[in-house]
CSV table of C-alpha atoms and ligand atoms in Angstrom, one decimal:
chain,number,residue,atom,x,y,z
A,4,UNK,CA,-12.1,-44.3,28.7
A,5,UNK,CA,-10.3,-41.3,30.0
A,6,UNK,CA,-7.0,-41.3,32.9
A,7,UNK,CA,-8.1,-40.1,36.2
A,8,UNK,CA,-6.4,-39.3,40.1
A,9,UNK,CA,-8.0,-39.9,43.0
A,10,UNK,CA,-5.8,-38.2,45.9
A,11,UNK,CA,-6.6,-40.0,48.8
A,12,UNK,CA,-7.9,-43.5,50.1
A,13,UNK,CA,-10.1,-43.2,52.7
A,14,UNK,CA,-14.1,-43.8,52.6
A,15,UNK,CA,-14.7,-40.9,49.5
A,16,UNK,CA,-11.6,-41.2,47.5
A,17,UNK,CA,-12.2,-45.4,47.4
A,18,UNK,CA,-15.9,-44.1,46.7
A,19,UNK,CA,-15.1,-41.7,43.6
A,20,UNK,CA,-13.1,-44.0,42.5
A,21,UNK,CA,-15.4,-47.0,42.4
A,22,UNK,CA,-17.6,-44.8,40.6
A,23,UNK,CA,-15.4,-43.7,37.9
A,24,UNK,CA,-14.2,-46.8,36.9
A,25,UNK,CA,-17.4,-48.3,37.3
A,26,UNK,CA,-18.2,-45.7,34.5
A,27,UNK,CA,-15.3,-47.6,32.1
A,28,UNK,CA,-13.1,-45.3,33.5
A,29,UNK,CA,-8.8,-45.5,34.3
A,30,UNK,CA,-8.5,-44.8,38.0
A,31,UNK,CA,-5.1,-44.3,39.6
A,32,UNK,CA,-5.2,-44.1,44.1
A,33,UNK,CA,-2.6,-41.8,45.6
A,34,UNK,CA,-2.4,-42.5,49.5
A,35,UNK,CA,0.4,-41.1,51.5
A,36,UNK,CA,-0.6,-43.5,54.3
A,37,UNK,CA,0.9,-47.6,54.3
A,38,UNK,CA,-3.4,-48.5,53.0
A,39,UNK,CA,-6.8,-47.4,53.0
A,40,UNK,CA,-9.4,-45.9,55.2
A,41,UNK,CA,-8.1,-42.7,56.3
A,42,UNK,CA,-10.2,-41.3,59.4
A,43,UNK,CA,-11.6,-44.7,59.4
A,44,UNK,CA,-8.3,-46.3,60.9
A,45,UNK,CA,-7.7,-49.9,63.0
A,46,UNK,CA,-4.3,-49.3,65.5
A,47,UNK,CA,-2.7,-52.7,66.2
A,48,UNK,CA,-0.2,-53.1,69.5
A,49,UNK,CA,0.3,-56.2,71.6
A,50,UNK,CA,-3.1,-55.8,73.7
A,51,UNK,CA,-4.6,-56.2,70.1
A,52,UNK,CA,-6.7,-54.0,67.2
A,53,UNK,CA,-8.2,-50.3,68.7
A,54,UNK,CA,-10.7,-48.4,66.4
A,55,UNK,CA,-9.0,-45.0,67.3
A,56,UNK,CA,-10.5,-43.1,64.9
A,57,UNK,CA,-14.3,-42.9,63.9
A,58,UNK,CA,-15.2,-45.9,65.7
A,59,UNK,CA,-18.7,-46.1,64.0
A,60,UNK,CA,-21.3,-44.3,61.5
A,61,UNK,CA,-24.9,-43.4,61.0
A,62,UNK,CA,-26.9,-42.9,58.1
A,63,UNK,CA,-29.3,-39.9,58.0
A,64,UNK,CA,-30.3,-40.3,54.2
A,65,UNK,CA,-31.8,-43.1,52.5
A,66,UNK,CA,-29.3,-43.4,50.0
A,67,UNK,CA,-26.4,-43.8,52.7
A,68,UNK,CA,-28.9,-45.7,54.7
A,69,UNK,CA,-29.0,-48.9,51.9
A,70,UNK,CA,-25.6,-48.5,51.6
A,71,UNK,CA,-25.0,-49.5,55.1
A,72,UNK,CA,-27.7,-52.4,54.6
A,73,UNK,CA,-25.9,-53.6,51.9
A,74,UNK,CA,-22.4,-53.8,53.9
A,75,UNK,CA,-24.1,-55.0,56.6
A,76,UNK,CA,-25.8,-57.9,54.3
A,77,UNK,CA,-22.4,-58.3,53.0
A,78,UNK,CA,-21.1,-58.5,56.2
A,79,UNK,CA,-18.6,-55.3,56.3
A,80,UNK,CA,-20.3,-53.4,59.3
A,81,UNK,CA,-22.6,-54.8,61.8
A,82,UNK,CA,-25.0,-52.8,63.7
A,83,UNK,CA,-23.9,-53.4,67.6
A,84,UNK,CA,-25.8,-53.5,70.3
A,85,UNK,CA,-22.9,-51.9,71.6
A,86,UNK,CA,-22.8,-48.6,70.5
A,87,UNK,CA,-24.9,-47.2,71.7
A,88,UNK,CA,-27.3,-44.7,68.7
A,89,UNK,CA,-26.9,-48.0,66.8
A,90,UNK,CA,-24.6,-46.9,64.3
A,91,UNK,CA,-23.3,-49.0,62.6
A,92,UNK,CA,-19.4,-50.0,63.0
A,93,UNK,CA,-17.0,-51.7,61.1
A,94,UNK,CA,-16.3,-55.6,61.2
A,95,UNK,CA,-13.6,-57.4,63.0
A,96,UNK,CA,-12.6,-53.6,62.5
A,97,UNK,CA,-13.5,-50.1,61.4
A,98,UNK,CA,-10.5,-50.0,59.1
A,99,UNK,CA,-11.8,-53.7,56.8
A,100,UNK,CA,-14.7,-51.4,55.8
A,101,UNK,CA,-12.0,-49.1,53.8
A,102,UNK,CA,-10.2,-52.6,52.9
A,103,UNK,CA,-13.5,-54.5,51.8
A,104,UNK,CA,-14.0,-51.3,49.8
A,105,UNK,CA,-10.2,-51.2,47.7
A,106,UNK,CA,-10.2,-54.5,47.5
A,107,UNK,CA,-13.6,-54.7,45.6
A,108,UNK,CA,-12.3,-52.2,42.7
A,109,UNK,CA,-11.4,-53.8,40.0
A,110,UNK,CA,-7.8,-55.7,39.5
A,111,UNK,CA,-7.1,-52.5,37.2
A,112,UNK,CA,-7.6,-50.0,39.7
A,113,UNK,CA,-3.8,-49.0,41.6
A,114,UNK,CA,-3.5,-48.1,44.3
A,115,UNK,CA,-0.6,-45.9,45.0
A,116,UNK,CA,0.2,-46.8,48.4
A,117,UNK,CA,2.9,-44.8,50.3
A,118,UNK,CA,2.9,-41.6,47.7
A,119,UNK,CA,1.8,-38.5,49.1
A,120,UNK,CA,1.2,-36.0,46.3
A,121,UNK,CA,2.2,-32.8,47.2
A,122,UNK,CA,1.1,-30.0,44.2
A,123,UNK,CA,-1.0,-30.5,41.2
A,124,UNK,CA,1.0,-29.4,38.0
A,125,UNK,CA,-0.7,-28.8,34.4
A,126,UNK,CA,0.7,-31.6,32.3
A,127,UNK,CA,1.4,-31.3,28.3
A,128,UNK,CA,-0.4,-30.8,26.2
A,129,UNK,CA,-3.2,-30.7,28.9
A,130,UNK,CA,-4.3,-32.7,32.0
A,131,UNK,CA,-2.2,-33.0,35.1
A,132,UNK,CA,1.1,-34.5,36.6
A,133,UNK,CA,1.5,-34.9,40.0
A,134,UNK,CA,4.5,-34.1,42.6
A,135,UNK,CA,5.8,-36.4,44.7
A,136,UNK,CA,7.1,-35.7,48.1
A,137,UNK,CA,10.8,-36.3,47.2
A,138,UNK,CA,10.3,-33.7,44.6
A,139,UNK,CA,9.7,-36.2,41.7
A,140,UNK,CA,7.2,-35.9,39.1
A,141,UNK,CA,5.3,-38.9,38.5
A,142,UNK,CA,5.0,-40.5,35.1
A,143,UNK,CA,1.3,-40.7,35.0
A,144,UNK,CA,-0.6,-38.2,32.6
A,145,UNK,CA,-3.9,-37.9,34.4
A,146,UNK,CA,-7.1,-36.1,31.8
A,147,UNK,CA,-8.6,-35.2,35.4
A,148,UNK,CA,-7.6,-35.3,39.4
A,149,UNK,CA,-10.7,-35.5,42.2
A,150,UNK,CA,-9.0,-34.7,45.7
A,151,UNK,CA,-10.4,-36.8,48.6
A,152,UNK,CA,-8.1,-35.8,51.0
A,153,UNK,CA,-9.2,-33.5,54.8
A,154,UNK,CA,-9.9,-29.8,54.1
A,155,UNK,CA,-6.7,-28.1,55.4
A,156,UNK,CA,-4.4,-30.3,53.0
A,157,UNK,CA,-6.9,-29.9,50.0
A,158,UNK,CA,-6.7,-26.0,49.9
A,159,UNK,CA,-3.1,-26.7,49.2
A,160,UNK,CA,-3.5,-29.1,46.6
A,161,UNK,CA,-6.3,-27.5,44.8
A,162,UNK,CA,-4.4,-23.7,44.4
A,163,UNK,CA,-4.7,-24.2,40.9
A,164,UNK,CA,-8.6,-23.7,41.2
A,165,UNK,CA,-8.0,-20.6,43.3
A,166,UNK,CA,-12.3,-20.3,44.5
A,167,UNK,CA,-12.1,-23.7,45.1
A,168,UNK,CA,-8.6,-23.6,47.6
A,169,UNK,CA,-10.3,-20.9,48.9
A,170,UNK,CA,-13.5,-22.2,50.0
A,171,UNK,CA,-11.6,-25.2,51.6
A,172,UNK,CA,-9.4,-23.2,53.6
A,173,UNK,CA,-12.0,-21.7,55.2
A,174,UNK,CA,-13.2,-25.3,56.7
A,175,UNK,CA,-12.2,-25.6,60.3
A,176,UNK,CA,-11.8,-29.1,61.8
A,177,UNK,CA,-11.6,-29.8,65.4
A,178,UNK,CA,-8.9,-31.7,67.1
A,179,UNK,CA,-9.1,-35.1,69.0
A,180,UNK,CA,-6.5,-36.4,71.6
A,181,UNK,CA,-7.8,-40.9,71.3
A,182,UNK,CA,-6.6,-42.8,73.7
A,183,UNK,CA,-6.4,-46.2,73.2
A,184,UNK,CA,-5.9,-48.3,76.7
A,185,UNK,CA,-6.4,-51.7,77.7
A,186,UNK,CA,-5.6,-53.5,81.3
A,187,UNK,CA,-5.4,-57.3,82.3
A,188,UNK,CA,-7.9,-56.4,85.5
A,189,UNK,CA,-11.8,-57.3,85.0
A,190,UNK,CA,-12.9,-54.1,86.6
A,191,UNK,CA,-16.4,-53.7,87.3
A,192,UNK,CA,-16.5,-51.6,83.8
A,193,UNK,CA,-19.5,-51.6,81.4
A,194,UNK,CA,-20.0,-52.9,78.4
A,195,UNK,CA,-21.9,-50.3,76.7
A,196,UNK,CA,-20.6,-46.5,75.2
A,197,UNK,CA,-20.5,-43.8,78.5
A,198,UNK,CA,-22.5,-40.8,78.5
A,199,UNK,CA,-20.3,-37.5,78.1
A,200,UNK,CA,-17.9,-36.4,81.0
A,201,UNK,CA,-19.4,-33.6,82.9
A,202,UNK,CA,-15.6,-32.7,83.5
A,203,UNK,CA,-14.8,-31.9,79.7
A,204,UNK,CA,-12.1,-33.7,79.3
A,205,UNK,CA,-13.9,-36.8,77.9
A,206,UNK,CA,-16.2,-36.6,74.7
A,207,UNK,CA,-16.5,-39.9,74.3
A,208,UNK,CA,-15.3,-43.4,75.4
A,209,UNK,CA,-15.9,-46.9,74.1
A,210,UNK,CA,-14.4,-50.5,75.0
A,211,UNK,CA,-13.3,-51.5,71.9
A,212,UNK,CA,-12.9,-55.2,73.6
A,213,UNK,CA,-17.0,-55.1,73.5
A,214,UNK,CA,-17.9,-54.7,69.8
A,215,UNK,CA,-19.1,-57.6,67.3
A,216,UNK,CA,-16.0,-59.5,65.7
A,217,UNK,CA,-13.2,-57.7,67.6
A,218,UNK,CA,-11.3,-60.3,68.8
A,219,UNK,CA,-10.6,-61.6,73.2
A,220,UNK,CA,-6.7,-61.5,74.0
A,221,UNK,CA,-5.6,-63.8,76.8
A,222,UNK,CA,-4.5,-62.0,79.6
A,223,UNK,CA,-6.0,-58.4,78.3
A,224,UNK,CA,-9.7,-58.0,80.6
A,225,UNK,CA,-10.7,-54.7,78.5
A,226,UNK,CA,-10.2,-52.7,75.8
A,227,UNK,CA,-10.6,-49.4,76.0
A,228,UNK,CA,-10.3,-46.3,73.3
A,229,UNK,CA,-11.4,-42.4,75.0
A,230,UNK,CA,-11.7,-39.6,72.4
A,231,UNK,CA,-10.7,-36.3,74.2
A,232,UNK,CA,-13.2,-32.7,73.5
A,233,UNK,CA,-12.4,-30.7,70.7
A,234,UNK,CA,-11.9,-28.0,73.3
A,235,UNK,CA,-9.2,-30.8,75.6
A,236,UNK,CA,-8.0,-31.2,72.6
A,237,UNK,CA,-7.5,-28.1,71.2
A,238,UNK,CA,-6.1,-26.7,74.8
A,239,UNK,CA,-3.6,-29.7,75.2
A,240,UNK,CA,-2.4,-30.1,71.5
A,241,UNK,CA,1.5,-29.6,72.7
A,242,UNK,CA,0.6,-31.7,75.5
A,243,UNK,CA,3.4,-34.5,75.4
A,244,UNK,CA,1.1,-38.3,74.8
A,245,UNK,CA,2.8,-39.9,78.2
A,246,UNK,CA,0.8,-36.8,79.9
A,247,UNK,CA,-2.4,-37.4,77.6
A,248,UNK,CA,-2.5,-40.8,78.4
A,249,UNK,CA,-2.7,-39.9,82.1
A,250,UNK,CA,-4.9,-37.5,82.5
A,251,UNK,CA,-7.5,-39.2,80.0
A,252,UNK,CA,-7.3,-42.2,81.9
A,253,UNK,CA,-8.1,-40.6,84.8
A,254,UNK,CA,-11.1,-38.9,84.1
A,255,UNK,CA,-11.9,-42.1,82.4
A,256,UNK,CA,-11.7,-43.8,86.1
A,257,UNK,CA,-13.8,-40.4,88.0
A,258,UNK,CA,-16.6,-40.7,85.3
A,259,UNK,CA,-16.7,-44.6,86.0
A,260,UNK,CA,-15.9,-43.8,89.7
A,261,UNK,CA,-13.7,-47.2,89.6
A,262,UNK,CA,-10.0,-47.0,91.0
A,263,UNK,CA,-7.5,-48.1,88.1
A,264,UNK,CA,-4.6,-50.2,87.6
A,265,UNK,CA,-1.8,-48.5,85.8
A,266,UNK,CA,-2.6,-49.7,82.1
A,267,UNK,CA,-0.8,-52.9,80.4
A,268,UNK,CA,-0.3,-51.5,77.5
A,269,UNK,CA,-1.4,-47.6,76.3
A,270,UNK,CA,-0.9,-45.2,73.5
A,271,UNK,CA,-2.0,-42.1,72.4
A,272,UNK,CA,-3.3,-40.1,68.8
A,273,UNK,CA,-3.4,-36.6,68.2
A,274,UNK,CA,-5.8,-36.1,65.0
A,275,UNK,CA,-5.3,-32.4,63.8
A,276,UNK,CA,-8.4,-33.1,61.6
A,277,UNK,CA,-10.7,-35.4,63.0
A,278,UNK,CA,-13.5,-34.2,62.6
A,279,UNK,CA,-15.4,-30.6,59.8
A,280,UNK,CA,-16.9,-28.4,61.9
A,281,UNK,CA,-18.5,-25.9,59.7
A,282,UNK,CA,-18.9,-28.3,56.1
A,283,UNK,CA,-19.8,-27.0,53.0
A,284,UNK,CA,-23.8,-27.1,51.8
A,285,UNK,CA,-22.8,-27.6,48.5
A,286,UNK,CA,-22.2,-31.9,47.4
A,287,UNK,CA,-18.7,-31.5,46.3
A,288,UNK,CA,-16.7,-28.9,44.8
A,289,UNK,CA,-15.7,-29.6,40.8
A,290,UNK,CA,-14.1,-27.4,38.2
A,291,UNK,CA,-15.0,-29.1,34.8
A,292,UNK,CA,-12.8,-26.9,32.9
A,293,UNK,CA,-10.0,-27.5,34.8
A,294,UNK,CA,-11.0,-31.4,35.2
A,295,UNK,CA,-10.6,-30.3,39.4
A,296,UNK,CA,-12.8,-31.7,41.8
A,297,UNK,CA,-13.0,-31.8,45.4
A,298,UNK,CA,-14.5,-34.4,47.8
A,299,UNK,CA,-14.4,-35.7,51.3
A,300,UNK,CA,-16.2,-34.8,54.4
A,301,UNK,CA,-16.0,-31.4,54.2
A,302,UNK,CA,-18.7,-31.8,51.8
A,303,UNK,CA,-21.9,-32.7,51.6
A,304,UNK,CA,-23.5,-30.7,54.9
A,305,UNK,CA,-27.3,-31.0,54.2
A,306,UNK,CA,-28.9,-34.1,54.2
A,307,UNK,CA,-32.3,-35.9,52.6
A,308,UNK,CA,-35.1,-33.1,54.9
A,309,UNK,CA,-34.4,-30.0,56.1
A,310,UNK,CA,-32.3,-29.6,59.4
A,311,UNK,CA,-30.9,-32.9,58.9
A,312,UNK,CA,-26.6,-33.4,58.8
A,313,UNK,CA,-25.2,-36.2,57.3
A,314,UNK,CA,-21.9,-36.7,59.8
A,315,UNK,CA,-18.3,-37.1,59.0
A,316,UNK,CA,-18.4,-40.2,57.0
A,317,UNK,CA,-21.6,-39.7,55.3
A,318,UNK,CA,-20.5,-37.2,54.1
A,319,UNK,CA,-17.5,-38.4,53.0
A,320,UNK,CA,-19.2,-41.3,50.9
A,321,UNK,CA,-22.8,-38.9,49.4
A,322,UNK,CA,-20.1,-36.5,48.3
A,323,UNK,CA,-17.4,-39.3,46.6
A,324,UNK,CA,-20.6,-40.2,44.5
A,325,UNK,CA,-21.7,-36.9,43.8
A,326,UNK,CA,-17.8,-35.8,42.5
A,327,UNK,CA,-18.2,-38.8,40.3
A,328,UNK,CA,-21.4,-37.5,38.6
A,329,UNK,CA,-20.5,-34.5,38.2
A,330,UNK,CA,-17.4,-35.3,37.0
A,331,UNK,CA,-19.1,-37.6,34.0
A,332,UNK,CA,-19.9,-35.5,31.2
A,333,UNK,CA,-16.2,-33.9,31.5
A,334,UNK,CA,-14.8,-37.4,30.4
A,335,UNK,CA,-14.1,-39.4,27.4
A,336,UNK,CA,-16.8,-42.3,27.6
A,337,UNK,CA,-15.8,-45.1,29.3
B,403,LIG,C1,-11.6,-39.2,66.5
B,403,LIG,C2,-12.8,-39.0,65.6
B,403,LIG,C3,-13.8,-39.6,65.5
B,403,LIG,C4,-14.4,-39.6,64.5
B,403,LIG,N1,-15.9,-39.9,65.3
B,403,LIG,C5,-17.4,-40.1,63.9
B,403,LIG,C6,-17.9,-40.5,63.5
B,403,LIG,O1,-18.6,-40.9,64.9
B,403,LIG,N2,-19.3,-40.7,62.8
B,403,LIG,C7,-19.1,-40.3,61.6
B,403,LIG,O2,-19.7,-40.1,60.8
B,403,LIG,N3,-17.2,-39.6,61.1
B,403,LIG,C8,-16.9,-39.9,62.2
B,403,LIG,N4,-15.3,-38.9,62.1
B,403,LIG,C9,-15.1,-38.5,60.6
B,403,LIG,C10,-15.0,-40.0,59.7
B,403,LIG,O3,-13.6,-41.0,60.2
B,403,LIG,C11,-14.3,-39.1,58.9
B,403,LIG,O4,-15.7,-37.8,58.2
B,403,LIG,C12,-14.1,-39.6,57.3
B,403,LIG,O5,-13.3,-40.8,57.4
B,403,LIG,C13,-13.3,-38.9,56.3
B,403,LIG,O6,-13.3,-40.2,55.1
B,403,LIG,P1,-12.6,-39.0,54.0
B,403,LIG,O7,-12.0,-40.3,52.8
B,403,LIG,O8,-12.9,-37.8,53.1
B,403,LIG,O9,-11.2,-38.4,54.6
B,403,LIG,P2,-9.9,-39.6,55.1
B,403,LIG,O10,-10.5,-40.4,56.0
B,403,LIG,O11,-9.1,-38.5,56.2
B,403,LIG,O12,-8.8,-39.9,53.6
B,403,LIG,C14,-7.7,-39.1,53.4
B,403,LIG,C15,-7.2,-40.1,52.9
B,403,LIG,O13,-5.7,-39.5,52.0
B,403,LIG,C16,-4.5,-38.9,52.9
B,403,LIG,N5,-3.9,-38.2,52.1
B,403,LIG,C17,-4.2,-37.1,52.6
B,403,LIG,N6,-3.3,-35.9,52.4
B,403,LIG,C18,-2.4,-37.1,50.8
B,403,LIG,C19,-1.5,-36.1,49.7
B,403,LIG,N7,-1.1,-35.2,50.1
B,403,LIG,N8,-1.4,-38.1,48.9
B,403,LIG,C20,-1.9,-38.8,49.2
B,403,LIG,N9,-3.3,-39.2,50.3
B,403,LIG,C21,-2.7,-38.0,51.4
B,403,LIG,C22,-4.9,-39.8,53.9
B,403,LIG,O14,-3.7,-40.3,54.6
B,403,LIG,C23,-6.2,-40.2,54.2
B,403,LIG,O15,-5.7,-41.7,54.3
B,403,LIG,C24,-14.7,-39.5,63.6
B,403,LIG,C25,-12.5,-39.0,63.0
B,403,LIG,C26,-12.4,-39.4,64.6
B,403,LIG,C27,-10.1,-39.0,63.4
């Protein structure tokens, strides 16, 4: 049995952890946030929950399609008619999918939330120790490490392997300003996803309260999530959230051709690294001599057939499975 540290508890980290644990290894997952999920995120508010990260996902590979069907049978996701192109959504929220994945890991798996890893240091006589944000070395000694965080953040952690770090440093992600807004009056709002905004402000818009499993709240007629285009987000990265909310809700009103009263609740979140622009074609990164690997949505850009490109959640899942398989021969049997 090997002791393995996984850094990041998004879809990729949770998937590689489950695969390695199923092989009999002792896995510890380090996550800097309060809980699992990463960009499969849900924000709680007085106006109800908002899926303000990935709104849903689809499958272009047979393997991930089968996984989606399994999750659907388990009731973790639904093929949502209000989601336009028929992607799956997590139920009752996108974050619930990650929470289900985390909860199904064996109790022996340790998930260390609110633990920010800043560097990997060689252990003695071998293996790895983890340096944490407070400057302390974590007490654990690990035979191998899997880094499952966004490319720009992974590059710094992977410094012990210059080639792996450089590969991820060259990967670029696009930002996304997201507005979560709720209205108390019932204006004529479509339930389904809305087409792209010709003014270039909004990339996609969805009515969160119309989706499968979302709660209805007294006094809230509709809850919306608005994603700005990468260009608009990049041009307004430093804009104050209150101005972002004003600009993006004005764009929504224009898009739908309605007069909007001020929302009863509104918040904005700026994703600096929302979606990977140029994911790598390799399934994952693995250095067998250092026992250091990387997975996540920066990898596995190729689908089953030429020209098919898995999107972020699918790439995260595919690359995590690929990494577990590449790691396996270098680890002591479980
Ligand atoms: C607005 C938006 C819209 C999107 N739309 C879609 C879509 O339509 N379809 C789709 O498939 N995908 C979409 N995505 C992308 C999708 O969410 C991601 O590709 C996928 O969730 C990535 O999973 P991951 O596990 O690789 O990374 P993440 O989900 O980012 O998980 C990484 C985890 O690592 C943690 N972490 C980071 N650094 C450290 C550290 N140093 N120490 C400890 N923990 C750390 C983070 O807190 C995070 O929990 C969207 C994302 C956003 C933000």
